[in-house]
């Protein structure tokens, strides 16, 4: 009897010694939750292209890149975070191109004037290169990949020194806007003259006002740590942007306007397959130089054989369209992708087949204004179709595309693009 009594007492004492008090358990639980939130936040920032430090986030986009004009391009960039200030921010970068032997940089900052609508006023000064014919939306979310496929083969850049002031404003959770006033000094790095009447411009100044609106009617948002995050990325999404160039404002040489539109739709199927559709359109009028027109996202280099053209496929580019082959002042592209359910060969080897079809059409008025560079227009329908096999090995895969329709080339091999793909995300 006494033996059992002492055993019970011993167990009670041991339990008391190793047991934690309720408040200690709560502290440990809270600490675990806090650590989990920090890890999620770290991964989210890294996935957006930032390596977070105490007061600023290092921008991974500027560490190293490569293109045909600069060769290797390397540098550092970053932006201050909320620990530095929730009302003010500083951002910038400095890079060096080893082939053109030039430094490029940008410096800027912003201050928040309304917290509930996340309204910021931003200022920046940039001396850098931009791809001729490229067009982007102010409201685009930051998009980061460890590897930017198209950049490798781009050779047509213009240098710009741009001063800008912009206002970011959240009209609602589903409706974002940004307005920008900017003045730029443009200097093409290639032989180009923009002819207007008796005047010819090989360098020029441009002053513009831009307003961009992005509408995501089917996205769902929630509050997390005093800020709003997108809980469900709903589709379709719509983006509209209007640009107006003003002549004689801050020495600007041209008066022109541009209207850009984009919609993206994702349809997730029950069998783990996915269908995506993307429609992009743009129209430019007035005295618009080639630097501000549209190139329709080409991604093919001019080499004689298929293997010589073997490079890396882009994410949303025309793989059989040669760089600088087409330019338009009015254009539209339609891209279709169907991701089949991954083939589960082993637990770690799950390749995925993607069926692709792309189409483009465009026109160019006053083509004789653009001197020194040869290009074609897209009055006929440009078409290509093909497939990708992704996730074959550490994010690498293969891509095949064939060019047909109105711009089918006489030499059969010139219509074929065979490349590798690289897709990885956090």
Short mmCIF file of C-alpha atoms in Angstrom, two decimals:
data_model
loop_
_atom_site.label_atom_id
_atom_site.label_comp_id
_atom_site.label_asym_id
_atom_site.label_seq_id
_atom_site.Cartn_x
_atom_site.Cartn_y
_atom_site.Cartn_z
CA UNK A 1 0.00 0.00 0.00
CA UNK A 2 2.71 2.45 0.97
CA UNK A 3 4.63 1.44 -2.13
CA UNK A 4 1.73 2.47 -4.38
CA UNK A 5 1.29 5.67 -2.42
CA UNK A 6 4.92 6.74 -2.98
CA UNK A 7 4.70 5.86 -6.68
CA UNK A 8 1.68 8.15 -7.07
CA UNK A 9 3.47 10.96 -5.19
CA UNK A 10 6.56 10.48 -7.37
CA UNK A 11 4.50 10.71 -10.58
CA UNK A 12 2.77 13.87 -9.39
CA UNK A 13 6.12 15.51 -8.55
CA UNK A 14 7.66 14.54 -11.89
CA UNK A 15 4.58 15.82 -13.76
CA UNK A 16 4.75 19.12 -11.90
CA UNK A 17 8.44 19.49 -12.64
CA UNK A 18 8.09 19.00 -16.37
CA UNK A 19 4.69 20.55 -16.85
CA UNK A 20 4.57 24.16 -18.01
CA UNK A 21 2.28 26.75 -16.60
CA UNK A 22 -0.62 27.82 -18.80
CA UNK A 23 0.87 31.22 -19.40
CA UNK A 24 4.18 29.61 -20.42
CA UNK A 25 2.34 27.40 -22.91
CA UNK A 26 0.58 30.46 -24.25
CA UNK A 27 3.91 32.24 -24.60
CA UNK A 28 5.43 29.30 -26.50
CA UNK A 29 2.36 29.05 -28.71
CA UNK A 30 2.49 32.78 -29.45
CA UNK A 31 6.23 32.56 -30.17
CA UNK A 32 5.71 29.67 -32.59
CA UNK A 33 2.95 31.59 -34.35
CA UNK A 34 5.13 34.71 -34.54
CA UNK A 35 8.06 32.73 -35.98
CA UNK A 36 5.73 31.17 -38.54
CA UNK A 37 4.46 34.61 -39.62
CA UNK A 38 8.05 35.85 -39.95
CA UNK A 39 8.98 32.88 -42.13
CA UNK A 40 5.94 33.40 -44.37
CA UNK A 41 6.74 37.10 -44.66
CA UNK A 42 10.37 36.32 -45.53
CA UNK A 43 9.35 33.85 -48.26
CA UNK A 44 6.79 36.32 -49.63
CA UNK A 45 9.39 39.07 -49.92
CA UNK A 46 11.94 36.70 -51.43
CA UNK A 47 9.33 35.54 -53.95
CA UNK A 48 8.76 39.20 -54.89
CA UNK A 49 12.47 39.64 -55.52
CA UNK A 50 13.59 41.14 -52.20
CA UNK A 51 16.09 39.94 -49.62
CA UNK A 52 14.90 41.61 -46.40
CA UNK A 53 17.25 43.28 -43.92
CA UNK A 54 16.47 45.34 -40.84
CA UNK A 55 15.71 48.71 -42.43
CA UNK A 56 15.76 47.98 -46.16
CA UNK A 57 15.10 45.18 -48.64
CA UNK A 58 17.80 44.29 -51.15
CA UNK A 59 16.42 44.19 -54.70
CA UNK A 60 17.52 40.94 -56.34
CA UNK A 61 16.64 42.16 -59.87
CA UNK A 62 19.85 44.16 -60.13
CA UNK A 63 22.41 41.59 -58.99
CA UNK A 64 23.20 40.17 -62.43
CA UNK A 65 21.62 40.20 -65.91
CA UNK A 66 22.72 39.81 -69.49
CA UNK A 67 21.66 41.31 -72.83
CA UNK A 68 23.17 41.79 -76.27
CA UNK A 69 23.93 45.50 -75.83
CA UNK A 70 25.33 45.67 -72.29
CA UNK A 71 26.68 42.15 -72.01
CA UNK A 72 26.74 41.34 -68.34
CA UNK A 73 24.96 43.95 -66.22
CA UNK A 74 25.47 43.88 -62.48
CA UNK A 75 24.81 46.13 -59.52
CA UNK A 76 22.84 46.69 -56.34
CA UNK A 77 19.45 48.15 -55.54
CA UNK A 78 16.92 48.26 -52.75
CA UNK A 79 14.07 49.98 -50.98
CA UNK A 80 13.50 50.90 -47.36
CA UNK A 81 10.88 48.93 -45.42
CA UNK A 82 8.32 49.63 -42.70
CA UNK A 83 10.93 49.38 -39.93
CA UNK A 84 12.65 52.37 -41.49
CA UNK A 85 9.36 54.26 -41.78
CA UNK A 86 5.71 53.60 -42.53
CA UNK A 87 5.25 57.08 -43.99
CA UNK A 88 8.43 57.58 -46.00
CA UNK A 89 10.50 55.37 -48.28
CA UNK A 90 13.70 55.61 -50.31
CA UNK A 91 14.62 53.45 -53.26
CA UNK A 92 17.31 53.24 -55.90
CA UNK A 93 19.85 51.16 -57.76
CA UNK A 94 23.22 51.43 -59.50
CA UNK A 95 24.42 49.01 -62.18
CA UNK A 96 27.29 48.68 -64.64
CA UNK A 97 27.24 47.22 -68.16
CA UNK A 98 30.53 45.55 -69.04
CA UNK A 99 30.04 45.61 -72.83
CA UNK A 100 28.90 49.22 -73.24
CA UNK A 101 31.10 50.26 -70.26
CA UNK A 102 28.51 52.57 -68.74
CA UNK A 103 27.00 53.06 -65.32
CA UNK A 104 23.21 53.35 -64.95
CA UNK A 105 21.32 54.39 -61.86
CA UNK A 106 18.05 55.50 -60.38
CA UNK A 107 17.23 57.25 -57.14
CA UNK A 108 13.83 58.03 -55.72
CA UNK A 109 11.58 58.22 -52.74
CA UNK A 110 8.01 58.62 -51.64
CA UNK A 111 5.77 59.71 -48.80
CA UNK A 112 2.32 58.46 -47.88
CA UNK A 113 -0.42 61.08 -47.57
CA UNK A 114 -3.43 58.80 -46.89
CA UNK A 115 -3.17 55.49 -45.07
CA UNK A 116 -6.68 54.07 -45.66
CA UNK A 117 -6.33 54.40 -49.46
CA UNK A 118 -2.57 53.68 -49.47
CA UNK A 119 -1.95 56.91 -51.35
CA UNK A 120 1.71 57.69 -52.03
CA UNK A 121 3.47 60.52 -53.82
CA UNK A 122 6.70 59.32 -55.45
CA UNK A 123 9.60 61.13 -57.08
CA UNK A 124 12.44 59.59 -59.09
CA UNK A 125 15.43 60.36 -61.29
CA UNK A 126 16.60 57.61 -63.66
CA UNK A 127 19.50 57.34 -66.11
CA UNK A 128 19.21 53.94 -67.76
CA UNK A 129 18.36 51.93 -70.88
CA UNK A 130 14.93 50.83 -72.09
CA UNK A 131 14.00 48.38 -74.81
CA UNK A 132 12.60 50.18 -77.86
CA UNK A 133 8.98 49.26 -78.51
CA UNK A 134 8.37 47.91 -75.01
CA UNK A 135 5.28 49.00 -73.13
CA UNK A 136 4.43 48.50 -69.46
CA UNK A 137 1.59 49.45 -67.14
CA UNK A 138 2.20 51.67 -64.12
CA UNK A 139 -0.10 49.57 -61.94
CA UNK A 140 1.60 46.26 -62.70
CA UNK A 141 2.39 44.35 -59.58
CA UNK A 142 6.05 43.74 -59.08
CA UNK A 143 6.89 40.60 -61.03
CA UNK A 144 10.12 38.81 -60.26
CA UNK A 145 11.76 35.71 -61.67
CA UNK A 146 15.21 34.37 -60.95
CA UNK A 147 15.81 34.40 -64.69
CA UNK A 148 14.34 36.80 -67.27
CA UNK A 149 14.26 34.86 -70.56
CA UNK A 150 13.72 37.58 -73.22
CA UNK A 151 16.39 39.84 -71.81
CA UNK A 152 19.23 37.64 -73.09
CA UNK A 153 18.62 38.40 -76.77
CA UNK A 154 17.46 42.04 -76.73
CA UNK A 155 19.76 44.40 -78.64
CA UNK A 156 17.59 47.44 -79.46
CA UNK A 157 17.75 49.90 -76.55
CA UNK A 158 17.43 53.62 -76.14
CA UNK A 159 19.00 55.58 -73.32
CA UNK A 160 16.68 57.78 -71.30
CA UNK A 161 17.20 60.29 -68.51
CA UNK A 162 13.81 60.57 -66.84
CA UNK A 163 12.51 62.76 -64.03
CA UNK A 164 9.07 61.80 -62.76
CA UNK A 165 6.49 62.40 -60.07
CA UNK A 166 3.65 59.94 -59.55
CA UNK A 167 0.66 59.32 -57.29
CA UNK A 168 -0.39 55.81 -56.28
CA UNK A 169 -3.98 55.57 -55.10
CA UNK A 170 -6.21 52.66 -54.14
CA UNK A 171 -9.72 53.57 -55.23
CA UNK A 172 -10.93 50.30 -53.68
CA UNK A 173 -9.39 46.93 -52.89
CA UNK A 174 -10.27 45.77 -56.40
CA UNK A 175 -9.44 49.01 -58.21
CA UNK A 176 -5.92 50.45 -58.19
CA UNK A 177 -4.69 53.56 -59.96
CA UNK A 178 -1.44 55.39 -60.59
CA UNK A 179 -0.85 58.74 -62.29
CA UNK A 180 2.57 59.92 -63.46
CA UNK A 181 4.04 63.11 -64.88
CA UNK A 182 7.47 62.64 -66.48
CA UNK A 183 10.00 64.32 -68.71
CA UNK A 184 12.65 62.30 -70.56
CA UNK A 185 15.70 62.90 -72.71
CA UNK A 186 15.82 60.06 -75.28
CA UNK A 187 18.96 58.94 -77.11
CA UNK A 188 18.65 55.77 -79.25
CA UNK A 189 21.75 53.56 -79.15
CA UNK A 190 21.15 52.52 -82.78
CA UNK A 191 20.92 54.37 -86.10
CA UNK A 192 17.53 56.06 -86.06
CA UNK A 193 16.01 59.35 -87.19
CA UNK A 194 12.43 60.47 -86.60
CA UNK A 195 11.41 62.70 -89.49
CA UNK A 196 8.62 65.28 -89.17
CA UNK A 197 8.26 67.52 -92.19
CA UNK A 198 11.61 69.21 -92.71
CA UNK A 199 12.93 68.28 -89.25
CA UNK A 200 14.87 65.14 -88.35
CA UNK A 201 15.43 64.00 -84.76
CA UNK A 202 18.07 61.47 -83.68
CA UNK A 203 17.76 62.56 -80.04
CA UNK A 204 14.68 64.17 -78.55
CA UNK A 205 12.85 65.24 -75.42
CA UNK A 206 9.47 63.87 -74.39
CA UNK A 207 7.10 65.10 -71.67
CA UNK A 208 4.21 62.80 -70.80
CA UNK A 209 1.27 62.36 -68.46
CA UNK A 210 0.10 58.79 -67.79
CA UNK A 211 -2.82 57.37 -65.88
CA UNK A 212 -3.22 53.64 -65.32
CA UNK A 213 -6.10 51.72 -63.73
CA UNK A 214 -6.16 48.02 -62.81
CA UNK A 215 -9.47 46.33 -61.98
CA UNK A 216 -9.58 42.89 -60.35
CA UNK A 217 -13.32 42.38 -59.72
CA UNK A 218 -13.08 38.75 -58.62
CA UNK A 219 -10.10 38.95 -56.26
CA UNK A 220 -10.74 38.55 -52.54
CA UNK A 221 -8.76 40.48 -49.92
CA UNK A 222 -8.26 40.24 -46.17
CA UNK A 223 -6.48 42.20 -43.43
CA UNK A 224 -3.19 40.89 -42.10
CA UNK A 225 -1.04 42.80 -39.63
CA UNK A 226 -2.66 46.15 -40.43
CA UNK A 227 -2.38 45.79 -44.20
CA UNK A 228 -4.47 44.18 -46.92
CA UNK A 229 -3.29 41.08 -48.76
CA UNK A 230 -4.83 39.30 -51.72
CA UNK A 231 -6.32 36.06 -50.37
CA UNK A 232 -7.76 34.88 -53.70
CA UNK A 233 -6.22 35.94 -57.01
CA UNK A 234 -9.41 36.22 -59.06
CA UNK A 235 -9.77 36.43 -62.83
CA UNK A 236 -10.31 38.06 -65.22
CA UNK A 237 -8.19 41.14 -64.53
CA UNK A 238 -8.40 44.32 -66.60
CA UNK A 239 -5.81 47.08 -67.02
CA UNK A 240 -6.20 50.32 -68.98
CA UNK A 241 -3.56 53.03 -69.42
CA UNK A 242 -3.65 56.37 -71.21
CA UNK A 243 -0.53 58.34 -72.12
CA UNK A 244 -0.44 61.90 -73.44
CA UNK A 245 2.72 63.51 -74.80
CA UNK A 246 2.85 67.33 -74.69
CA UNK A 247 4.87 69.36 -77.16
CA UNK A 248 6.79 72.41 -75.88
CA UNK A 249 6.26 71.42 -72.23
CA UNK A 250 9.71 71.32 -70.55
CA UNK A 251 11.28 71.35 -74.02
CA UNK A 252 9.28 68.36 -75.33
CA UNK A 253 9.49 67.86 -79.09
CA UNK A 254 6.32 65.85 -79.85
CA UNK A 255 2.61 65.77 -79.26
CA UNK A 256 1.17 62.24 -79.19
CA UNK A 257 -1.20 59.92 -77.32
CA UNK A 258 -1.36 56.22 -76.48
CA UNK A 259 -4.09 53.95 -75.16
CA UNK A 260 -3.15 50.49 -73.85
CA UNK A 261 -5.41 47.67 -72.70
CA UNK A 262 -4.81 44.22 -71.23
CA UNK A 263 -6.99 41.48 -69.83
CA UNK A 264 -5.89 38.17 -68.35
CA UNK A 265 -8.11 35.19 -67.63
CA UNK A 266 -7.25 31.95 -65.81
CA UNK A 267 -9.61 28.96 -65.77
CA UNK A 268 -8.66 26.30 -63.22
CA UNK A 269 -10.09 22.87 -64.07
CA UNK A 270 -11.00 20.16 -61.57
CA UNK A 271 -8.46 17.73 -63.02
CA UNK A 272 -5.54 20.04 -62.05
CA UNK A 273 -5.22 21.45 -65.58
CA UNK A 274 -5.25 25.20 -66.24
CA UNK A 275 -6.24 27.34 -69.21
CA UNK A 276 -4.97 30.93 -69.53
CA UNK A 277 -5.94 33.62 -72.02
CA UNK A 278 -4.22 36.97 -72.49
CA UNK A 279 -5.37 39.83 -74.71
CA UNK A 280 -3.18 42.92 -75.12
CA UNK A 281 -3.94 45.88 -77.40
CA UNK A 282 -2.47 49.31 -77.98
CA UNK A 283 -2.98 52.33 -80.20
CA UNK A 284 -0.65 55.31 -80.61
CA UNK A 285 -1.49 58.48 -82.51
CA UNK A 286 0.16 61.77 -83.33
CA UNK A 287 3.91 62.33 -83.48
CA UNK A 288 5.00 59.09 -81.82
CA UNK A 289 8.67 58.05 -82.24
CA UNK A 290 9.64 54.39 -82.62
CA UNK A 291 10.87 54.29 -79.03
CA UNK A 292 7.27 54.66 -77.82
CA UNK A 293 5.56 52.32 -80.33
CA UNK A 294 4.92 48.55 -80.03
CA UNK A 295 7.06 45.53 -80.96
CA UNK A 296 4.61 42.65 -80.16
CA UNK A 297 6.99 40.75 -77.80
CA UNK A 298 9.42 38.98 -80.20
CA UNK A 299 11.94 36.44 -78.89
CA UNK A 300 13.86 34.94 -81.80
CA UNK A 301 17.42 35.75 -82.87
CA UNK A 302 18.53 35.96 -86.51
CA UNK A 303 20.66 32.87 -87.07
CA UNK A 304 20.69 30.47 -90.02
CA UNK A 305 19.89 27.14 -88.36
CA UNK A 306 17.47 25.98 -85.70
CA UNK A 307 20.26 24.93 -83.35
CA UNK A 308 22.03 28.29 -83.76
CA UNK A 309 18.80 29.96 -82.65
CA UNK A 310 18.48 27.64 -79.65
CA UNK A 311 18.09 29.87 -76.59
CA UNK A 312 15.59 30.32 -73.79
CA UNK A 313 11.84 30.75 -74.34
CA UNK A 314 10.01 33.67 -72.77
CA UNK A 315 6.94 33.55 -70.59
CA UNK A 316 4.56 35.44 -72.90
CA UNK A 317 6.60 36.15 -76.04
CA UNK A 318 6.39 35.10 -79.69
CA UNK A 319 9.15 32.53 -80.00
CA UNK A 320 9.27 32.46 -83.82
CA UNK A 321 9.09 36.26 -84.28
CA UNK A 322 12.53 37.76 -84.85
CA UNK A 323 13.73 40.72 -82.82
CA UNK A 324 13.06 44.06 -84.56
CA UNK A 325 11.09 42.31 -87.32
CA UNK A 326 7.79 44.14 -86.71
CA UNK A 327 6.73 47.46 -85.21
CA UNK A 328 3.20 48.87 -84.99
CA UNK A 329 1.35 51.97 -83.87
CA UNK A 330 -1.83 49.88 -83.54
CA UNK A 331 -1.60 46.28 -82.48
CA UNK A 332 -3.32 43.45 -80.67
CA UNK A 333 -2.08 40.08 -79.45
CA UNK A 334 -4.00 37.05 -78.22
CA UNK A 335 -2.24 34.26 -76.32
CA UNK A 336 -3.69 30.91 -75.31
CA UNK A 337 -2.05 28.37 -72.99
CA UNK A 338 -3.43 25.10 -71.68
CA UNK A 339 -1.47 23.45 -68.86
CA UNK A 340 -2.26 19.75 -68.69
CA UNK A 341 -2.26 17.89 -65.39
CA UNK A 342 1.38 17.08 -64.48
CA UNK A 343 2.52 13.56 -65.29
CA UNK A 344 3.38 11.94 -61.97
CA UNK A 345 6.25 9.66 -62.94
CA UNK A 346 7.85 9.73 -59.49
CA UNK A 347 7.35 11.86 -56.37
CA UNK A 348 9.98 14.35 -57.54
CA UNK A 349 9.67 13.99 -61.33
CA UNK A 350 6.38 15.50 -62.54
CA UNK A 351 6.79 17.02 -66.02
CA UNK A 352 3.96 19.13 -67.40
CA UNK A 353 2.83 19.57 -71.01
CA UNK A 354 1.63 23.03 -72.06
CA UNK A 355 -0.18 23.64 -75.36
CA UNK A 356 0.34 27.15 -76.77
CA UNK A 357 -1.18 29.28 -79.52
CA UNK A 358 -0.33 32.96 -80.15
CA UNK A 359 -1.64 35.51 -82.65
CA UNK A 360 -0.84 39.14 -83.46
CA UNK A 361 -2.09 41.81 -85.83
CA UNK A 362 -1.08 45.44 -86.26
CA UNK A 363 -0.66 48.41 -88.57
CA UNK A 364 1.71 51.34 -88.99
CA UNK A 365 0.71 54.73 -90.39
CA UNK A 366 3.37 57.19 -91.59
CA UNK A 367 6.01 54.45 -91.70
CA UNK A 368 8.29 56.78 -93.71
CA UNK A 369 8.80 58.91 -90.57
CA UNK A 370 11.10 56.24 -89.13
CA UNK A 371 14.45 56.33 -90.90
CA UNK A 372 17.63 54.31 -90.43
CA UNK A 373 16.01 51.06 -89.30
CA UNK A 374 14.20 48.45 -91.39
CA UNK A 375 11.10 46.63 -90.13
CA UNK A 376 7.82 45.18 -91.36
CA UNK A 377 4.22 45.70 -90.26
CA UNK A 378 1.54 43.26 -89.09
CA UNK A 379 -1.45 43.92 -91.36
CA UNK A 380 -1.76 40.19 -91.94
CA UNK A 381 -2.46 37.86 -89.03
CA UNK A 382 0.73 36.54 -87.43
CA UNK A 383 0.28 33.08 -85.93
CA UNK A 384 2.40 30.52 -84.12
CA UNK A 385 1.54 27.39 -82.16
CA UNK A 386 3.54 24.86 -80.22
CA UNK A 387 4.07 23.26 -76.86
CA UNK A 388 6.30 23.24 -73.80
CA UNK A 389 7.36 20.37 -71.58
CA UNK A 390 8.23 21.99 -68.26
CA UNK A 391 9.69 20.80 -64.96
CA UNK A 392 11.99 18.24 -66.53
CA UNK A 393 15.03 19.08 -64.42
CA UNK A 394 15.38 21.76 -61.69
CA UNK A 395 12.92 24.12 -63.38
CA UNK A 396 14.24 23.50 -66.89
CA UNK A 397 12.13 22.26 -69.80
CA UNK A 398 11.86 22.36 -73.59
CA UNK A 399 9.81 24.51 -75.98
CA UNK A 400 8.81 24.04 -79.61
CA UNK A 401 6.90 26.57 -81.77
CA UNK A 402 5.95 26.76 -85.45
CA UNK A 403 5.15 29.92 -87.42
CA UNK A 404 2.28 29.80 -89.93
CA UNK A 405 -0.36 31.97 -91.57
CA UNK A 406 0.19 35.33 -93.23
CA UNK A 407 3.86 35.60 -92.23
CA UNK A 408 4.98 32.02 -92.93
CA UNK A 409 8.54 32.16 -94.30
CA UNK A 410 9.64 30.41 -97.55
CA UNK A 411 12.45 28.47 -95.82
CA UNK A 412 10.79 25.81 -93.65
CA UNK A 413 13.47 25.90 -90.93
CA UNK A 414 13.04 29.64 -90.44
CA UNK A 415 9.51 29.03 -89.13
CA UNK A 416 10.66 26.74 -86.31
CA UNK A 417 11.82 27.76 -82.83
CA UNK A 418 13.26 25.10 -80.53
CA UNK A 419 14.35 26.37 -77.11
CA UNK A 420 14.60 25.48 -73.46
CA UNK A 421 12.36 26.89 -70.75
CA UNK A 422 13.13 27.89 -67.18
CA UNK A 423 10.32 28.29 -64.69
CA UNK A 424 10.77 28.45 -60.96
CA UNK A 425 8.77 30.19 -58.25
CA UNK A 426 8.69 30.44 -54.47
#
